[in-house]
Short mmCIF file of C-alpha atoms in Angstrom, two decimals:
data_model
loop_
_atom_site.label_atom_id
_atom_site.label_comp_id
_atom_site.label_asym_id
_atom_site.label_seq_id
_atom_site.Cartn_x
_atom_site.Cartn_y
_atom_site.Cartn_z
CA MET A 1 -36.12 -115.49 -6.11
CA LYS A 2 -34.43 -118.50 -4.55
CA THR A 3 -35.86 -120.12 -1.41
CA GLU A 4 -33.89 -122.38 0.86
CA ASN A 5 -35.32 -125.80 1.58
CA ASN A 6 -34.75 -126.49 5.31
CA ASP A 7 -35.48 -129.82 6.97
CA SER A 8 -37.16 -127.97 9.82
CA PRO A 9 -39.99 -125.47 9.50
CA PHE A 10 -38.25 -123.55 12.32
CA GLY A 11 -34.98 -123.01 10.45
CA PRO A 12 -31.47 -124.03 11.44
CA VAL A 13 -30.56 -124.83 15.03
CA ILE A 14 -28.82 -121.85 16.58
CA TYR A 15 -27.65 -123.59 19.76
CA SER A 16 -28.14 -127.02 21.33
CA TYR A 17 -27.08 -128.55 24.63
CA THR A 18 -27.13 -132.33 24.62
CA ARG A 19 -27.76 -134.67 27.52
CA ALA A 20 -24.23 -136.04 27.01
CA GLN A 21 -22.90 -132.51 27.55
CA ALA A 22 -25.12 -132.08 30.63
CA VAL A 23 -23.75 -135.31 32.15
CA ALA A 24 -20.16 -134.33 31.29
CA ASP A 25 -20.70 -130.89 32.85
CA GLY A 26 -22.29 -132.41 35.98
CA VAL A 27 -25.67 -130.76 35.34
CA GLN A 28 -27.27 -134.23 35.23
CA VAL A 29 -26.24 -137.46 36.96
CA GLU A 30 -26.81 -140.81 35.28
CA VAL A 31 -28.24 -143.43 37.65
CA THR A 32 -29.29 -146.05 35.09
CA LYS A 33 -27.53 -148.97 36.79
CA THR A 34 -29.36 -148.45 40.09
CA ALA A 35 -32.63 -147.83 38.23
CA GLN A 36 -32.23 -151.12 36.35
CA GLU A 37 -31.73 -152.92 39.67
CA ALA A 38 -35.03 -151.36 40.79
CA GLY A 39 -36.77 -152.64 37.64
CA ILE A 40 -36.74 -149.55 35.41
CA SER A 41 -35.66 -150.50 31.91
CA PHE A 42 -35.07 -146.98 30.50
CA PRO A 43 -31.93 -144.92 31.14
CA VAL A 44 -32.49 -142.65 34.18
CA PHE A 45 -30.92 -139.31 35.02
CA LEU A 46 -31.24 -136.95 37.99
CA THR A 47 -30.78 -133.23 37.76
CA ARG A 48 -27.88 -131.97 39.84
CA THR A 49 -30.39 -130.15 42.05
CA VAL A 50 -32.22 -133.40 42.88
CA PHE A 51 -28.96 -135.25 43.47
CA ASP A 52 -27.55 -132.57 45.78
CA ALA A 53 -30.81 -132.11 47.72
CA TYR A 54 -31.96 -135.72 48.13
CA VAL A 55 -29.15 -138.17 47.31
CA ALA A 56 -26.01 -136.51 48.67
CA VAL A 57 -25.95 -136.86 52.45
CA PRO A 58 -25.84 -133.49 54.21
CA GLU A 59 -22.91 -133.01 56.56
CA GLY A 60 -23.64 -134.15 60.10
CA VAL A 61 -26.63 -136.36 59.21
CA SER A 62 -26.27 -139.80 60.77
CA GLY A 63 -27.63 -143.13 59.58
CA GLN A 64 -27.81 -142.14 55.91
CA ASP A 65 -25.76 -143.05 52.84
CA GLU A 66 -25.93 -142.06 49.18
CA ALA A 67 -26.68 -145.58 47.95
CA GLY A 68 -29.73 -145.88 50.19
CA ARG A 69 -31.00 -142.40 49.41
CA LEU A 70 -30.57 -143.00 45.65
CA TRP A 71 -32.41 -146.31 45.98
CA ASP A 72 -35.33 -144.51 47.64
CA VAL A 73 -35.57 -142.03 44.73
CA VAL A 74 -35.46 -144.67 41.97
CA TRP A 75 -37.72 -147.12 43.85
CA MET A 76 -40.41 -144.49 44.36
CA THR A 77 -40.02 -143.50 40.70
CA ARG A 78 -40.64 -147.13 39.75
CA PHE A 79 -43.71 -147.15 41.98
CA ALA A 80 -45.00 -143.97 40.28
CA ILE A 81 -44.44 -145.56 36.86
CA GLN A 82 -46.37 -148.68 37.87
CA ARG A 83 -49.32 -146.57 39.05
CA SER A 84 -49.36 -144.29 35.98
CA ARG A 85 -51.77 -144.25 33.07
CA PRO A 86 -50.50 -145.49 29.70
CA GLY A 87 -49.06 -142.71 27.56
CA CYS A 88 -48.29 -140.38 30.47
CA ASP A 89 -44.86 -138.75 30.07
CA ARG A 90 -44.69 -136.68 33.29
CA LEU A 91 -45.32 -138.25 36.70
CA PRO A 92 -45.30 -136.98 40.27
CA VAL A 93 -42.92 -138.86 42.57
CA ALA A 94 -43.26 -138.50 46.34
CA LEU A 95 -40.92 -139.83 49.01
CA TYR A 96 -39.72 -139.08 52.51
CA VAL A 97 -36.15 -137.78 52.90
CA ARG A 98 -34.26 -137.02 56.08
CA ASN A 99 -31.83 -134.11 55.58
CA ASP A 100 -31.19 -133.52 59.28
CA ASN A 101 -31.16 -135.63 62.42
CA ARG A 102 -34.88 -135.10 63.00
CA ARG A 103 -37.89 -136.52 61.15
CA ALA A 104 -37.96 -137.26 57.44
CA LYS A 105 -39.97 -134.81 55.34
CA LEU A 106 -42.16 -135.48 52.34
CA VAL A 107 -40.60 -134.24 49.10
CA LYS A 108 -42.17 -134.16 45.67
CA LEU A 109 -40.28 -134.67 42.44
CA ILE A 110 -41.20 -135.10 38.78
CA ALA A 111 -40.19 -138.02 36.55
CA GLN A 112 -40.33 -137.01 32.92
CA CYS A 113 -39.93 -139.36 29.98
CA GLY A 114 -38.45 -138.04 26.75
CA PRO A 115 -35.73 -138.76 24.21
CA LEU A 116 -32.34 -139.87 25.49
CA ASP A 117 -30.60 -137.11 23.54
CA ILE A 118 -30.99 -134.82 20.56
CA ASP A 119 -29.77 -137.47 18.14
CA ASP A 120 -31.11 -140.53 20.02
CA PRO A 121 -34.90 -140.83 20.30
CA GLN A 122 -34.92 -143.88 22.59
CA PRO A 123 -36.86 -143.13 25.80
CA ALA A 124 -35.09 -141.95 28.94
CA ILE A 125 -36.36 -140.69 32.30
CA THR A 126 -35.21 -137.49 33.95
CA ILE A 127 -36.05 -136.95 37.62
CA LEU A 128 -36.27 -133.27 38.44
CA MET A 129 -37.61 -130.76 40.93
CA PRO A 130 -41.15 -129.54 40.27
CA ASP A 131 -39.86 -126.08 39.30
CA GLU A 132 -37.19 -127.37 36.86
CA ASP A 133 -37.62 -127.84 33.11
#
């Protein structure tokens, strides 16, 4: 009886979806340049849900722009990183966002550190909603 010798104890990969594909499809948004300006040295990505909810300016909202809203997200992520324990790979990020012409509301996000992509193990940070994986 012949047995196959696989590299993985789980067998061959049936399907994979890379970060590069997610960025190309618009499922994730790369914000590394802004994150570097804020002092984060790893590549940083937002899920489309985070971008649409807290970076894109809702129609009719005055006194807001995408650059400022993005800065708030990455700056508060940097603050969460500075306050974290060594070795922690998932951090809560809290900030106030104004999505109407009334008061800003507290929103909570997650910053998760993991590999940049399937074939690139360098660390990268993904900022996502608490209910996203």
